[in-house]
Amino acid sequence: MKKKTVGKTRHVVAWMNKAEYEHVQEYLFSKEPALQKHALQRISAWKARFGQSTPVAVDSTADLVRCQVLDSAGQLETNDLVMLYGMALVRFVNLITERQQKSVARPLRRLAGKINIPEWVVNLRHDLTHRRLPSLKWCRKGCGFVLDWLHQQYWSRQMGSQLTEDWNSSSEEEDEEEFAKRHEEELLRRQKEIEAHKKVRELLISYEREQFQTYEELAKQGGQRGVWPDASADLSWILTQITLFTTEARDILVDVLMQDGFLIPTAEQLESLDIDPSEDSVDMFAPCLPRVFLHFWLPCLKALNTPIFINLILDKLFAELSNEPSRHRTYYITSWISEILLCNSKSTNLRHLPGLCGELKAHKRLKLSKERIFMNRIQFPWQNLISTCVNAPCPATPFLLRQILSDMDKPLPHDAQQNLLRLCSIYTQGYHEYSSPGASDPAQPVYTLQNLQDRLKSNTSQNRDSHSSNHAPRPMQAPPTEDLQEKLSAETTQERNFALRGSAWSVCTDKVPWKQYPLGKVPGQPEDPSCLMVECYSTFTVFDQQVELDQLPQHHGNRSVPLQSRASGADGPLWTHSDLSKLKAGLQLF
Amino acid sequence: MTMKVHKVSSQSQHEQRHATKRHGKNKWRKKTHSLDSTLLNTSTGTAKLEKPIPKREKTTLKRLKKLYTKPIPENCCAEQRKVKAHVHTNGGTELNGSSSLVDSQEWSEYANSVLRNGMESSTSPKTDQMEEDGLQFHAQFDKTRNNAVLVMKQGQVLCFRGKCLLTCLYGHVEVLGFTIEEGQQPYPLFSPPSHCPLTITALGNNPPSSKNKKEGLLEAKAVVHKYFSSEPSKKLMSELDSDSCVVLLEPLNTPLTRVLTSFSELSEIFGLNSKELKSQAAVYNPVLSAVGVTALRGPCAQGLVMSRSYREAISRLLSAWAGEFDRCPIILVCGGKSSGKSTFNRHLINSLLNHTAGVEYLECDLGQTEFTPPGCLSLSTVTEPLLGPPFTHLRDPEHMVYYGQADCQADIDRYLESLKSLWRHVNGESPVIINTMGWIRGHGFQILVDLIRLFSVTHVVQLSYGNAPQCQHLTPDFLRTAHGWQTHPLTPPTLTEEPVSHLSTRSHVLLSVQSEFEGAGTSGVMQHQRSNELRDLALLSYFSKLQSPEPGPVLPLHCFTPYQVPLSAVAIGVTHCEVAPTNILYVANASVVGLCCLSEKVVGREGPVVLSQTPICQCVGLGVLRGVDMARGLYFLVSPVSPSVLRHVNCLLLGEITLPKILLTKQDGIEGDLPYVTTDYSFEVQGAGKLHIYKGLTRPGFIKSNN
């Protein structure tokens, strides 16, 4: 059977599975009255399930097949049969062309022609409704033709069977309502997003305004190096507003932050913060945020500080980096990445990489606790981080990579680190300052980024165990399905069963993992499309309960006739056929 | 304007007197008397009303107080005692037994003026300044308690989307006709985009006579302080005065809201609708949004649009309950689709609940049921106000019959018989509201005639919209000659007195209401407004009762431990079509079943017990037949019905009410194919769609569609 693709819409149908559909199709067109009858009975159940949304083709087919079955039984007279056939044919022509109608009624003949129904069938309908009744012969002929048509056009095309492409019919849209609904949902979602976007922008701009003001006051008091004051009342008000977005519209918030003029300052903004906006003054290979600018954003980022958020912003920063932004953007993006990584760094680890030590220490010393966006180490998805880092190559990649490597919980083997860094330097072609003390493995030369990633994968796979055992699962992930099964305590079950005692009902106490059984399936249920057929049933009659308001009888007056049991023996010999279809169903699974 | 009201209502009194001929004289005498005393007692109030006062809210309140503080009159008749016995917890607005004194004019005045509040503040043209003022919601969020305190000026209106739990801390507020005041329980409010938005209207403080302004202010401040874990902001306190209302808003998180929002399709079910988004109607207020409320502004913030006739009808009905009428009012509400029946009902019920402990509600609308899943006819006693659309307040009715379809055209007789069987349980001590279908043409109209006759309706509220009436007015005169589906007019009265008086006692009062809200008569097209979507929401809401009340993950339907019952122990039947008995389980599997109780014992020998026709019997709820164990002969059923009730169930009825598709297509944690779900069904194929009915098919000229 076809595997469900994510993109396809799931429809609810009356048949349990494709096997049942094909089973009925086969019986309907078997020309064997007993089998046809069997199929008709199943369709009666389908119609009950479908209710008002029974497909027109299914309805029509059943009506026409019923005529054939009654005809072959030989118990009805010719005139009776003409009436039966007539009704089925009229309904077919009318219903099948109804979909083709637009707001102004058009001739049936033209509509029918469009869907390959010949004129004589339409004329037959006209005869039946407006003129002399046609002969039984004509009715039989019409019925035969229409059933063939239905077989070809509906039954064998439906359910993913050979759908021919040349069929240029107008689509029978599932439901205009459905479509409109989906369209509207989409519209609504977009509107909502735009709205949120706007709000976030407004908030962040008011935050910036507030911070600029603080900065100016600070500058006035002399020395930009002075200590930034604690958040004012207005500022903390803005911050609480911003934090409200972290749960619902986190993505939007991060998107906005990434835009120019927020985490990536404009030249104007830099000037007003007394930072030299020229690009010559910065070291593209070892990006570092201007302190003032960091302080500018620190209150906001501190307010937003959650592991999810930091992870998200890191992802986003790398994603932006891979889009090969302008030098200016690249610098600030890498600076922010470096900043975040620094906040997360563990000092002890630096020992392992003596070459790095001196350089980073200078950074580290400045990292007063006040300047840190967050204090507690956050669990990063290290492997991902490495690959995203090398996937977004820029002059600062080796620099960032070194930070990542030094911070990993389970560091890569020393030589792997060296190789990676070297490769990276080769690729980004700029930062040769650092040469590895140990030679890389000559047996496995790495020349391309692909090689690098392969290497990376093989390296990281060694560490997988340790990482999977690490804590910090992303809270946004869907809860594991294990939790879904309803766990009734023994007391509850007992309580319920006590309440049900004396009746035919009870709580199912079988040890069944119900979460594995979708609605309509029970343990041990065969795939056989005939599995729900009942051979034995009783009929129960409740007498009419006309309630006379004035008399108000206390009892509903139900009286039942004795139960009549009967075994429906007619289905006996059919079992071989259902076995056949079972086989067929089984075959399709592969 | 005031004068007009008087005139109209006195005219209608006239009609009424004619209608109740037998008591006419008596009533008239009583009325003159009470009118006099009213005039005496309320002279100051009336005088004030006559003055042209620009701010009507003040007057309203004065008059309201007047009503409450009125001394109990000397004559105490049976009706008054009845009222007293049923006084609701609504202390401030109860009638204090002064009902007979309150003549209908006064009553309609009262109702009108209260109702006018909402009207004026929303529809009358306002300057921008006023608009801005009105939209300043002074609220503060308490992080530790996770709730918000909102201070509203007297007369201020908050029209909103979303959901919350509202407790009135000080003063009193009105929501959809129901008055909530300090000391009352918290009430859940739901304002999803599918329906007209709810409004919270601050009515100010009551009764003020006992305290002066300063005392009131101090009290209000004390109340606000009590509800904050830390110091409330100065801004909030400065907004307080003795006429303010203080309400506590808490986020609302129930199994229902959890279930609904767990579906991505319904994630915006408590958000704004597309129209409101497009017109940017949301007022950005972080405190309110923290508790799940989005205030609206502009034309979208109209809330309930009440026409003049609407308000008059409500006030007439309130006064009918207050004892003007000599028997318990039986109110039938009818009107075409989307004419506002449901909202009118809710408003009426809420208004009545201000004065009585309970209202009986007979549901005759199968498609848009108020308290039950669709397809059910039911009789409920309503004791709690309805502050949201139907799917937010599903509750078990006293009596219910499962009809099984969303309309009654297939079997009108069974429909009427079912209703008659429900009617036997009406106790007749509280007002009865009969809600009807939107089907008002042809047989639908005949059914209305039947219902009015069968249930001796005292008041018919007929809602219409537009210029042309949707159907004939159901006047008492018309009823005298109209043919119903089951009932027929009495044979022409003979000259003897008897039948005439018989007729007149059965006569009713017709209240015509013109719906003037935007979109009256056109069914909703926006998300969650379509009738099938609302039915699905009702079913989702019904089955959300399976979820544990404690917050936790939402369990899909298939994960619940089912009940089991032998096939031979319960009868099974299909209500809406003929099904071959051998194939009955193909219908039952994974379907919604009505859980019914036959008085007859059901014992089958082997296999299912198939009903030969649909019985009319008590239904205790719905369930999902999650599977059939053919080997052991067991049905597996998942249902929120309590086991002590389930034990009586011996009949499962299958209908056209199907599980919301989403419950079948989204069954988390299942590997492999889902039964009855496919991605391979193609609507490109001829005949794949359902029967399509073109309602507005125009014929070119006078040719029949062919040749």
Coordinates of N, CA and C in Angstrom, one line a residue, chain A residues 4 10-16 41-42 44 48-49 52 55-57 98-99 101-103 105 107 115 125-126 131 153-154 158-160 169 171-172 174 177 184-185 188 191-192 198-199 241 484 486 496 499-501 503-506 508 510 514-515 517-522 529-534 537-542 545-547 549 552-553 558 563, chain B residues 268 274 277-278 280 284 286 417 420 424 454 526-527 532 555 558-564 566 569 576-577 580-583 585-587 589 598-600 603 605 607-613 616 626-628 630 632 636 643 646-647 649 656 665 667 670 673-690 692 694 697-698 700 705-707:
Chain A
K4 N 1.9 6.9 3.4 CA 1.2 8.2 3.5 C 2.3 9.3 3.4
R10 N -5.6 14.0 4.3 CA -6.2 12.8 4.7 C -7.7 13.0 4.6
H11 N -8.3 12.0 3.9 CA -9.8 12.1 3.8 C -10.4 10.9 4.6
V12 N -11.6 11.2 5.2 CA -12.3 10.1 5.8 C -13.2 9.5 4.9
V13 N -13.1 8.2 4.7 CA -14.0 7.4 3.8 C -14.8 6.4 4.6
A14 N -15.7 5.7 3.9 CA -16.5 4.7 4.6 C -15.9 3.4 4.6
W15 N -15.0 3.1 3.7 CA -14.3 1.8 3.8 C -13.2 1.8 4.7
M16 N -12.9 0.7 5.4 CA -11.9 0.7 6.4 C -10.5 0.8 5.8
Q41 N -25.1 -4.8 0.0 CA -25.3 -4.8 1.5 C -24.2 -4.0 2.1
R42 N -23.0 -4.2 1.7 CA -21.9 -3.4 2.2 C -22.1 -1.9 1.9
S44 N -24.8 -0.4 1.7 CA -25.8 0.2 2.6 C -25.1 0.7 3.8
A48 N -24.6 4.6 5.3 CA -24.9 5.1 6.6 C -23.7 5.8 7.2
R49 N -22.5 5.3 6.9 CA -21.3 6.0 7.4 C -21.1 7.4 6.8
Q52 N -24.6 12.3 4.4 CA -25.0 13.1 3.3 C -23.8 13.3 2.3
P55 N -20.5 9.6 -2.0 CA -20.1 10.0 -3.4 C -21.2 9.6 -4.3
V56 N -21.5 10.5 -5.2 CA -22.6 10.3 -6.2 C -22.4 9.1 -7.0
A57 N -21.2 8.8 -7.3 CA -20.9 7.6 -8.1 C -21.2 6.3 -7.4
E98 N -24.8 17.3 -12.3 CA -25.1 18.4 -11.4 C -23.8 19.2 -11.1
R99 N -22.7 18.5 -10.9 CA -21.5 19.2 -10.6 C -21.0 20.1 -11.7
Q101 N -22.9 21.9 -13.5 CA -23.7 23.1 -13.6 C -23.0 24.3 -13.0
K102 N -23.2 25.4 -13.7 CA -22.7 26.7 -13.1 C -24.0 27.4 -12.7
S103 N -23.9 28.7 -12.5 CA -25.0 29.4 -11.9 C -26.2 29.4 -12.9
A105 N -28.4 27.4 -15.6 CA -28.7 26.0 -16.0 C -28.2 25.8 -17.5
P107 N -27.8 22.9 -20.8 CA -28.4 21.6 -21.3 C -27.6 20.4 -20.8
I115 N -18.3 14.9 -20.2 CA -17.7 13.8 -19.4 C -17.9 12.4 -20.1
R125 N -32.9 9.4 -20.6 CA -33.4 10.1 -19.4 C -34.6 10.9 -19.8
H126 N -34.5 11.6 -20.9 CA -35.6 12.5 -21.3 C -36.9 11.7 -21.6
R131 N -41.4 11.7 -21.7 CA -42.1 11.1 -22.8 C -42.6 9.7 -22.5
Q153 N -14.7 5.2 -15.0 CA -14.5 6.5 -14.7 C -14.3 6.7 -13.2
Y154 N -15.0 5.9 -12.4 CA -14.9 6.1 -10.9 C -14.1 5.0 -10.3
Q158 N -10.3 5.4 -8.7 CA -10.3 5.9 -7.4 C -9.3 5.2 -6.5
M159 N -9.0 5.7 -5.4 CA -8.1 5.1 -4.4 C -6.7 4.7 -5.0
G160 N -6.2 5.7 -5.7 CA -4.8 5.6 -6.1 C -4.5 4.5 -7.2
S169 N -10.9 16.4 -17.0 CA -12.2 16.8 -16.4 C -12.0 18.0 -15.5
S171 N -12.1 19.4 -11.9 CA -12.0 18.6 -10.7 C -13.2 18.7 -9.9
E172 N -13.6 17.6 -9.3 CA -14.7 17.6 -8.4 C -14.2 18.0 -7.0
E174 N -13.2 18.6 -3.5 CA -13.8 17.9 -2.4 C -14.9 18.6 -1.7
E177 N -16.2 24.3 0.7 CA -16.1 24.8 2.1 C -14.7 24.5 2.6
E184 N -8.7 30.3 4.3 CA -8.9 31.3 5.3 C -8.0 31.1 6.5
E185 N -7.8 29.8 6.8 CA -6.8 29.5 7.9 C -5.5 30.1 7.6
L188 N -5.5 33.8 7.9 CA -5.6 34.2 9.3 C -4.2 34.1 10.0
Q191 N -2.0 36.9 8.7 CA -2.4 38.2 9.3 C -1.8 38.3 10.7
K192 N -2.0 37.2 11.4 CA -1.5 37.1 12.8 C 0.0 37.3 12.9
K198 N 4.8 43.2 13.7 CA 4.7 44.7 13.8 C 4.9 45.0 15.3
K199 N 4.2 44.3 16.1 CA 4.2 44.5 17.6 C 5.7 44.4 18.1
Q241 N 7.0 43.1 28.4 CA 6.3 43.0 27.1 C 7.0 42.1 26.2
L484 N 0.9 8.8 26.3 CA -0.4 9.1 25.9 C -1.5 8.0 26.4
E486 N -3.9 6.1 28.4 CA -4.6 6.4 29.7 C -4.3 5.4 30.7
R496 N -15.2 1.8 38.8 CA -16.1 1.8 37.7 C -16.8 0.4 37.5
A499 N -19.5 0.2 39.9 CA -20.7 1.0 39.5 C -21.5 0.2 38.4
L500 N -20.8 -0.6 37.6 CA -21.4 -1.3 36.5 C -21.9 -2.7 36.9
R501 N -21.6 -3.1 38.1 CA -21.9 -4.4 38.5 C -23.4 -4.7 38.3
S503 N -24.8 -5.1 35.5 CA -25.1 -4.8 34.1 C -24.2 -5.6 33.2
A504 N -24.5 -5.5 31.9 CA -23.7 -6.2 30.9 C -22.3 -5.5 30.7
W505 N -22.2 -4.3 31.2 CA -21.0 -3.5 30.9 C -19.9 -3.8 31.9
S506 N -18.7 -3.6 31.4 CA -17.6 -3.6 32.4 C -16.4 -2.8 31.7
C508 N -12.9 -2.7 30.3 CA -12.0 -3.6 29.6 C -10.7 -3.7 30.4
D510 N -8.4 -6.1 29.8 CA -7.4 -6.8 29.0 C -6.1 -5.9 29.0
W514 N -3.7 0.3 24.2 CA -4.7 0.9 23.3 C -4.1 2.0 22.4
K515 N -3.1 2.6 22.9 CA -2.5 3.7 22.1 C -2.0 3.2 20.8
Y517 N -3.7 1.0 19.0 CA -4.8 0.6 18.1 C -5.7 1.8 17.8
P518 N -5.7 2.2 16.5 CA -6.5 3.4 16.2 C -8.0 3.0 16.3
L519 N -8.8 4.1 16.3 CA -10.2 3.8 16.4 C -10.6 2.9 15.2
G520 N -11.4 1.9 15.5 CA -11.9 1.0 14.5 C -11.0 -0.2 14.4
K521 N -10.0 -0.3 15.2 CA -9.1 -1.5 15.2 C -9.1 -2.1 16.7
V522 N -9.1 -3.4 16.8 CA -8.9 -4.0 18.1 C -7.8 -5.1 17.9
P529 N -11.4 -7.9 4.6 CA -12.5 -6.9 4.5 C -13.8 -7.5 5.0
S530 N -13.9 -8.8 5.2 CA -15.2 -9.3 5.6 C -15.2 -9.6 7.1
C531 N -14.2 -9.1 7.8 CA -14.1 -9.5 9.2 C -15.2 -9.0 10.1
L532 N -16.0 -8.0 9.7 CA -17.0 -7.5 10.6 C -18.4 -8.0 10.2
M533 N -18.4 -8.9 9.2 CA -19.7 -9.5 8.8 C -20.3 -10.3 9.9
V534 N -21.6 -10.2 10.2 CA -22.2 -11.1 11.2 C -23.0 -12.2 10.5
Y537 N -27.7 -12.9 13.8 CA -28.1 -11.7 14.5 C -29.6 -11.9 15.0
S538 N -30.0 -11.1 15.9 CA -31.4 -11.1 16.3 C -32.0 -9.8 16.0
T539 N -33.3 -9.8 15.7 CA -34.0 -8.6 15.4 C -34.9 -8.2 16.7
F540 N -34.9 -7.0 17.0 CA -35.5 -6.5 18.2 C -36.5 -5.4 17.7
T541 N -37.8 -5.6 18.1 CA -38.8 -4.6 17.7 C -39.3 -3.9 18.9
V542 N -39.3 -2.6 18.8 CA -39.9 -1.8 19.9 C -41.1 -1.2 19.3
Q545 N -44.1 4.3 20.0 CA -44.4 4.9 21.3 C -45.0 6.3 21.0
Q546 N -46.2 6.3 20.6 CA -46.8 7.6 20.4 C -47.1 8.1 21.8
V547 N -46.6 9.3 22.0 CA -46.9 9.9 23.4 C -48.0 10.9 23.3
L549 N -49.9 13.7 24.9 CA -49.5 14.6 26.0 C -50.5 14.6 27.1
L552 N -50.2 11.1 29.2 CA -48.9 10.9 29.9 C -48.7 9.5 30.5
P553 N -48.6 8.6 29.7 CA -48.3 7.2 30.2 C -46.9 7.2 30.8
N558 N -42.9 0.1 25.6 CA -42.1 -0.7 24.7 C -42.6 -2.2 24.9
L563 N -37.7 -12.4 20.1 CA -36.5 -12.3 19.3 C -36.4 -13.4 18.3
Chain B
E268 N -6.3 28.9 16.8 CA -6.8 30.3 16.9 C -8.2 30.4 17.4
S274 N -10.9 36.8 11.0 CA -10.1 37.5 9.9 C -10.6 38.9 9.7
L277 N -9.0 41.0 12.3 CA -7.6 41.1 12.1 C -7.4 42.2 11.0
K278 N -8.2 42.1 9.9 CA -8.1 42.9 8.8 C -8.3 44.4 9.2
Q280 N -7.8 45.5 12.0 CA -6.9 45.8 13.1 C -7.7 46.3 14.4
Y284 N -4.0 46.6 21.8 CA -2.9 45.9 22.4 C -2.8 46.3 23.9
P286 N -1.0 44.3 27.0 CA -0.3 43.1 27.5 C -0.9 42.5 28.7
E417 N -42.7 13.4 18.1 CA -42.9 12.4 19.2 C -41.8 12.5 20.2
K420 N -42.5 15.5 22.3 CA -43.6 15.3 23.2 C -43.1 14.5 24.4
R424 N -43.1 15.9 28.6 CA -43.7 15.3 29.8 C -42.9 15.6 31.1
L454 N -48.9 22.3 20.8 CA -48.7 21.2 21.6 C -48.2 21.6 23.0
M526 N -16.9 32.8 7.9 CA -15.5 32.8 8.4 C -15.2 31.5 9.1
Q527 N -13.9 31.4 9.5 CA -13.5 30.2 10.1 C -14.3 30.0 11.4
N532 N -21.3 23.2 10.2 CA -20.7 21.9 10.4 C -19.5 22.0 11.3
L555 N -4.9 13.5 25.7 CA -4.9 12.1 25.2 C -5.8 12.0 24.0
H558 N -8.3 7.3 21.0 CA -8.0 5.9 21.0 C -7.2 5.4 22.1
C559 N -6.7 6.3 22.9 CA -5.8 5.9 24.0 C -6.5 5.6 25.3
F560 N -7.8 5.9 25.3 CA -8.6 5.7 26.6 C -9.0 4.2 26.7
T561 N -9.0 3.7 28.0 CA -9.4 2.4 28.2 C -10.9 2.3 28.0
P562 N -11.3 1.4 27.1 CA -12.7 1.4 26.8 C -13.6 0.6 27.8
Y563 N -14.9 0.7 27.7 CA -15.8 -0.2 28.3 C -16.1 -1.3 27.3
Q564 N -16.5 -2.4 27.9 CA -16.9 -3.5 26.9 C -18.3 -4.0 27.3
P566 N -21.2 -7.2 25.8 CA -21.4 -8.2 24.7 C -22.4 -7.7 23.7
A569 N -26.1 -8.1 24.4 CA -26.7 -7.5 25.5 C -27.3 -6.1 25.2
H576 N -30.9 6.7 10.5 CA -31.2 7.5 9.3 C -31.2 6.8 8.0
C577 N -31.0 5.5 7.9 CA -31.1 4.8 6.7 C -31.2 3.3 6.9
A580 N -28.3 -3.3 5.8 CA -28.4 -4.8 5.9 C -27.9 -5.2 7.2
P581 N -28.7 -6.0 8.0 CA -28.3 -6.3 9.4 C -27.0 -7.1 9.4
T582 N -26.7 -7.8 8.4 CA -25.4 -8.6 8.4 C -24.2 -7.6 8.4
N583 N -24.5 -6.4 7.9 CA -23.4 -5.4 7.7 C -23.4 -4.3 8.8
L585 N -22.3 -4.0 11.7 CA -21.1 -3.6 12.4 C -20.1 -2.8 11.6
Y586 N -20.3 -2.8 10.3 CA -19.6 -1.9 9.4 C -20.0 -0.5 9.6
V587 N -21.2 -0.2 10.0 CA -21.6 1.1 10.3 C -21.1 1.5 11.7
N589 N -18.6 0.4 13.6 CA -17.2 0.5 14.0 C -16.6 1.9 13.8
L598 N -33.6 1.5 26.8 CA -34.9 0.9 26.5 C -35.5 0.4 27.8
S599 N -36.8 0.5 28.0 CA -37.4 0.0 29.2 C -37.4 -1.6 29.1
E600 N -37.4 -2.0 27.9 CA -37.4 -3.5 27.7 C -36.1 -4.1 27.9
V603 N -32.1 -9.2 25.3 CA -31.3 -10.4 25.4 C -31.3 -11.0 24.0
R605 N -29.4 -13.9 21.4 CA -28.8 -15.2 21.6 C -27.3 -15.2 21.1
G607 N -24.6 -12.9 18.4 CA -24.4 -11.8 17.5 C -25.2 -10.6 17.9
P608 N -25.1 -9.6 17.1 CA -25.8 -8.3 17.5 C -27.3 -8.4 17.5
V609 N -27.9 -7.5 18.3 CA -29.4 -7.4 18.4 C -29.8 -6.2 17.6
V610 N -30.3 -6.4 16.4 CA -30.6 -5.3 15.5 C -32.0 -4.8 15.7
L611 N -32.1 -3.5 15.8 CA -33.5 -2.9 16.0 C -34.2 -2.8 14.6
S612 N -35.4 -3.2 14.7 CA -36.2 -3.1 13.4 C -36.6 -1.7 13.0
Q613 N -36.8 -0.9 14.1 CA -37.1 0.5 13.8 C -36.5 1.4 14.9
I616 N -38.1 5.7 20.4 CA -37.9 7.0 21.0 C -37.7 6.7 22.5
R626 N -15.3 2.2 19.7 CA -13.9 2.2 19.2 C -13.5 0.9 18.5
G627 N -14.3 -0.1 18.7 CA -13.9 -1.4 18.0 C -14.9 -2.5 18.4
V628 N -14.8 -3.5 17.6 CA -15.6 -4.7 17.9 C -14.7 -5.9 17.9
M630 N -14.7 -9.4 17.3 CA -15.6 -10.4 16.7 C -15.4 -11.8 17.4
R632 N -14.7 -12.6 20.5 CA -15.4 -12.7 21.8 C -16.8 -12.1 21.8
F636 N -16.4 -2.4 22.1 CA -15.6 -1.6 22.9 C -16.0 -0.1 22.8
P643 N -20.0 5.6 34.8 CA -20.4 4.2 34.8 C -21.7 3.9 35.5
L646 N -24.0 4.5 32.7 CA -23.8 3.6 31.6 C -24.4 2.2 31.8
R647 N -24.5 1.8 33.1 CA -25.1 0.5 33.4 C -26.5 0.4 32.9
V649 N -27.6 1.5 30.1 CA -27.6 1.6 28.6 C -27.8 0.2 28.0
E656 N -26.4 10.1 11.7 CA -25.7 10.8 10.7 C -24.6 11.7 11.4
T665 N -8.4 11.5 11.6 CA -7.2 11.7 10.8 C -6.0 12.0 11.7
Q667 N -4.5 10.7 14.8 CA -4.5 9.8 16.0 C -3.0 9.6 16.2
I670 N 0.1 6.3 16.3 CA -0.2 5.1 15.6 C 0.8 4.9 14.4
D673 N -1.4 2.3 8.8 CA -2.6 3.0 8.3 C -3.7 3.1 9.3
L674 N -4.4 4.2 9.2 CA -5.6 4.4 10.0 C -6.8 3.9 9.3
P675 N -7.6 3.1 10.0 CA -8.9 2.7 9.3 C -9.7 3.9 8.9
Y676 N -10.4 3.8 7.8 CA -11.3 4.8 7.4 C -10.7 6.1 7.0
V677 N -9.3 6.1 6.9 CA -8.6 7.3 6.5 C -7.7 7.0 5.3
T678 N -7.8 7.8 4.3 CA -6.9 7.6 3.2 C -6.4 8.9 2.6
T679 N -5.3 8.8 2.0 CA -4.8 9.9 1.2 C -4.9 9.7 -0.3
D680 N -5.5 8.5 -0.6 CA -5.6 8.2 -2.0 C -6.9 8.5 -2.6
Y681 N -7.8 9.0 -1.9 CA -9.1 9.3 -2.5 C -9.0 10.6 -3.3
S682 N -9.4 10.5 -4.6 CA -9.2 11.6 -5.5 C -10.5 12.2 -5.8
F683 N -10.6 13.5 -5.6 CA -11.8 14.3 -5.9 C -11.8 14.7 -7.4
E684 N -10.7 14.3 -8.1 CA -10.6 14.7 -9.5 C -11.5 13.7 -10.3
V685 N -11.8 12.6 -9.7 CA -12.5 11.6 -10.5 C -14.0 12.0 -10.5
Q686 N -14.7 11.7 -11.7 CA -16.1 12.0 -11.8 C -16.9 11.2 -10.8
G687 N -17.8 11.9 -10.2 CA -18.7 11.3 -9.2 C -18.1 11.1 -7.9
A688 N -17.0 11.7 -7.6 CA -16.3 11.4 -6.3 C -16.9 12.3 -5.2
G689 N -17.5 13.4 -5.6 CA -18.1 14.3 -4.7 C -19.4 13.9 -4.2
K690 N -19.9 14.5 -3.1 CA -21.2 14.2 -2.6 C -22.3 14.9 -3.5
H692 N -24.7 17.3 -4.9 CA -24.4 18.7 -4.9 C -25.7 19.4 -5.3
Y694 N -27.5 22.8 -6.2 CA -27.4 24.2 -6.5 C -28.7 24.8 -6.1
L697 N -29.9 28.0 -8.9 CA -29.8 27.7 -10.3 C -30.8 28.5 -11.1
T698 N -30.3 29.4 -11.9 CA -31.3 30.2 -12.7 C -31.4 29.5 -14.1
P700 N -32.2 29.7 -18.0 CA -32.1 30.6 -19.1 C -33.5 30.7 -19.7
S705 N -34.3 22.5 -18.3 CA -32.9 22.5 -18.4 C -32.4 21.7 -19.6
N706 N -33.2 21.0 -20.3 CA -32.7 20.3 -21.5 C -33.5 20.7 -22.7
N707 N -32.9 20.4 -23.9 CA -33.5 20.7 -25.2 C -34.0 22.1 -25.3

